[in-house]
mmCIF file of C-alpha atoms in Angstrom:
data_model
loop_
_atom_site.group_PDB
_atom_site.id
_atom_site.type_symbol
_atom_site.label_atom_id
_atom_site.label_comp_id
_atom_site.label_asym_id
_atom_site.label_seq_id
_atom_site.Cartn_x
_atom_site.Cartn_y
_atom_site.Cartn_z
ATOM 1 C CA UNK A 20 -3.752 13.585 -2.207
ATOM 2 C CA UNK A 21 -2.003 15.251 0.695
ATOM 3 C CA UNK A 22 1.673 16.077 -0.005
ATOM 4 C CA UNK A 23 3.083 13.321 2.237
ATOM 5 C CA UNK A 24 0.748 10.756 0.670
ATOM 6 C CA UNK A 25 1.657 11.861 -2.842
ATOM 7 C CA UNK A 26 5.379 11.585 -2.047
ATOM 8 C CA UNK A 27 5.015 8.087 -0.613
ATOM 9 C CA UNK A 28 2.842 6.977 -3.542
ATOM 10 C CA UNK A 29 5.327 8.363 -6.092
ATOM 11 C CA UNK A 30 8.339 6.811 -4.382
ATOM 12 C CA UNK A 31 6.699 3.403 -4.094
ATOM 13 C CA UNK A 32 5.591 3.529 -7.713
ATOM 14 C CA UNK A 33 9.089 4.525 -8.868
ATOM 15 C CA UNK A 34 10.540 1.538 -7.000
ATOM 16 C CA UNK A 35 8.097 -0.868 -8.664
ATOM 17 C CA UNK A 36 5.526 -1.331 -5.909
ATOM 18 C CA UNK A 37 2.095 -2.025 -7.447
ATOM 19 C CA UNK A 38 0.322 1.005 -5.945
ATOM 20 C CA UNK A 39 -3.055 2.037 -7.330
ATOM 21 C CA UNK A 40 -5.190 5.141 -7.015
ATOM 22 C CA UNK A 41 -8.913 4.959 -6.541
ATOM 23 C CA UNK A 42 -10.849 6.001 -9.652
ATOM 24 C CA UNK A 43 -13.771 7.499 -7.772
ATOM 25 C CA UNK A 44 -14.352 9.405 -4.588
ATOM 26 C CA UNK A 45 -14.165 6.932 -1.742
ATOM 27 C CA UNK A 46 -14.645 6.915 1.978
ATOM 28 C CA UNK A 47 -11.748 6.805 4.426
ATOM 29 C CA UNK A 48 -12.386 3.130 5.160
ATOM 30 C CA UNK A 49 -10.165 2.249 2.196
ATOM 31 C CA UNK A 50 -7.377 4.752 2.827
ATOM 32 C CA UNK A 51 -5.581 7.052 0.405
ATOM 33 C CA UNK A 52 -4.429 4.441 -2.112
ATOM 34 C CA UNK A 53 -4.040 0.694 -2.308
ATOM 35 C CA UNK A 54 -1.357 -1.880 -3.027
ATOM 36 C CA UNK A 55 -2.355 -4.572 -5.501
ATOM 37 C CA UNK A 56 -1.360 -7.909 -3.977
ATOM 38 C CA UNK A 57 -2.419 -9.729 -7.151
ATOM 39 C CA UNK A 58 0.059 -7.871 -9.375
ATOM 40 C CA UNK A 59 2.960 -9.985 -10.657
ATOM 41 C CA UNK A 60 5.469 -7.765 -8.808
ATOM 42 C CA UNK A 61 3.575 -7.730 -5.513
ATOM 43 C CA UNK A 62 5.602 -10.605 -4.084
ATOM 44 C CA UNK A 63 8.503 -8.222 -3.552
ATOM 45 C CA UNK A 64 6.322 -5.971 -1.386
ATOM 46 C CA UNK A 65 3.554 -7.954 0.303
ATOM 47 C CA UNK A 66 1.970 -11.373 0.135
ATOM 48 C CA UNK A 67 -1.041 -12.512 2.137
ATOM 49 C CA UNK A 68 -0.021 -16.161 1.944
ATOM 50 C CA UNK A 69 3.700 -15.772 2.686
ATOM 51 C CA UNK A 70 4.593 -15.464 6.368
ATOM 52 C CA UNK A 71 7.723 -13.464 5.466
ATOM 53 C CA UNK A 72 5.726 -10.817 3.595
ATOM 54 C CA UNK A 73 2.362 -10.914 5.355
ATOM 55 C CA UNK A 74 3.311 -7.712 7.212
ATOM 56 C CA UNK A 75 4.902 -6.176 4.129
ATOM 57 C CA UNK A 76 8.504 -5.811 3.082
ATOM 58 C CA UNK A 77 10.883 -3.748 5.152
ATOM 59 C CA UNK A 78 11.159 -1.238 2.302
ATOM 60 C CA UNK A 79 7.377 -0.839 2.008
ATOM 61 C CA UNK A 80 7.004 -0.172 5.704
ATOM 62 C CA UNK A 81 10.050 2.103 5.782
ATOM 63 C CA UNK A 82 8.719 4.360 3.011
ATOM 64 C CA UNK A 83 5.260 4.561 4.535
ATOM 65 C CA UNK A 84 6.579 5.268 8.035
ATOM 66 C CA UNK A 85 8.852 8.037 6.710
ATOM 67 C CA UNK A 86 5.736 9.748 5.372
ATOM 68 C CA UNK A 87 3.501 9.218 8.405
ATOM 69 C CA UNK A 88 1.534 6.349 6.877
ATOM 70 C CA UNK A 89 0.912 2.645 7.365
ATOM 71 C CA UNK A 90 -0.896 -0.075 5.450
ATOM 72 C CA UNK A 91 -3.122 -2.998 6.381
ATOM 73 C CA UNK A 92 -4.901 -5.771 4.530
ATOM 74 C CA UNK A 93 -8.392 -4.952 3.264
ATOM 75 C CA UNK A 94 -8.664 -8.495 1.941
ATOM 76 C CA UNK A 95 -6.155 -10.949 0.476
ATOM 77 C CA UNK A 96 -6.125 -9.076 -2.839
ATOM 78 C CA UNK A 97 -5.030 -5.647 -1.630
ATOM 79 C CA UNK A 98 -3.779 -3.539 1.230
ATOM 80 C CA UNK A 99 -4.914 0.012 1.937
ATOM 81 C CA UNK A 100 -2.731 2.920 3.045
ATOM 82 C CA UNK A 101 -3.782 5.200 5.931
ATOM 83 C CA UNK A 102 -2.461 7.968 8.185
ATOM 84 C CA UNK A 103 -0.395 6.565 11.041
#
């Protein structure tokens, strides 16, 4: 991972965000890492079916923006993180 991506991933993980690394080499279509929307703690960070969290929590977006990243839904089960 690039340094800014690693920092964002580590900070999110430390704060309890359900971030996940890919186990295999992947293409850029799925970003650097993903956020598991099906994890029991995901509702604090993002929720596909909740209009208040559909675009992610303020804290999620703040951390990603500080590190030059953003996220978007890949499907209702997870969001992928990309360069801004």
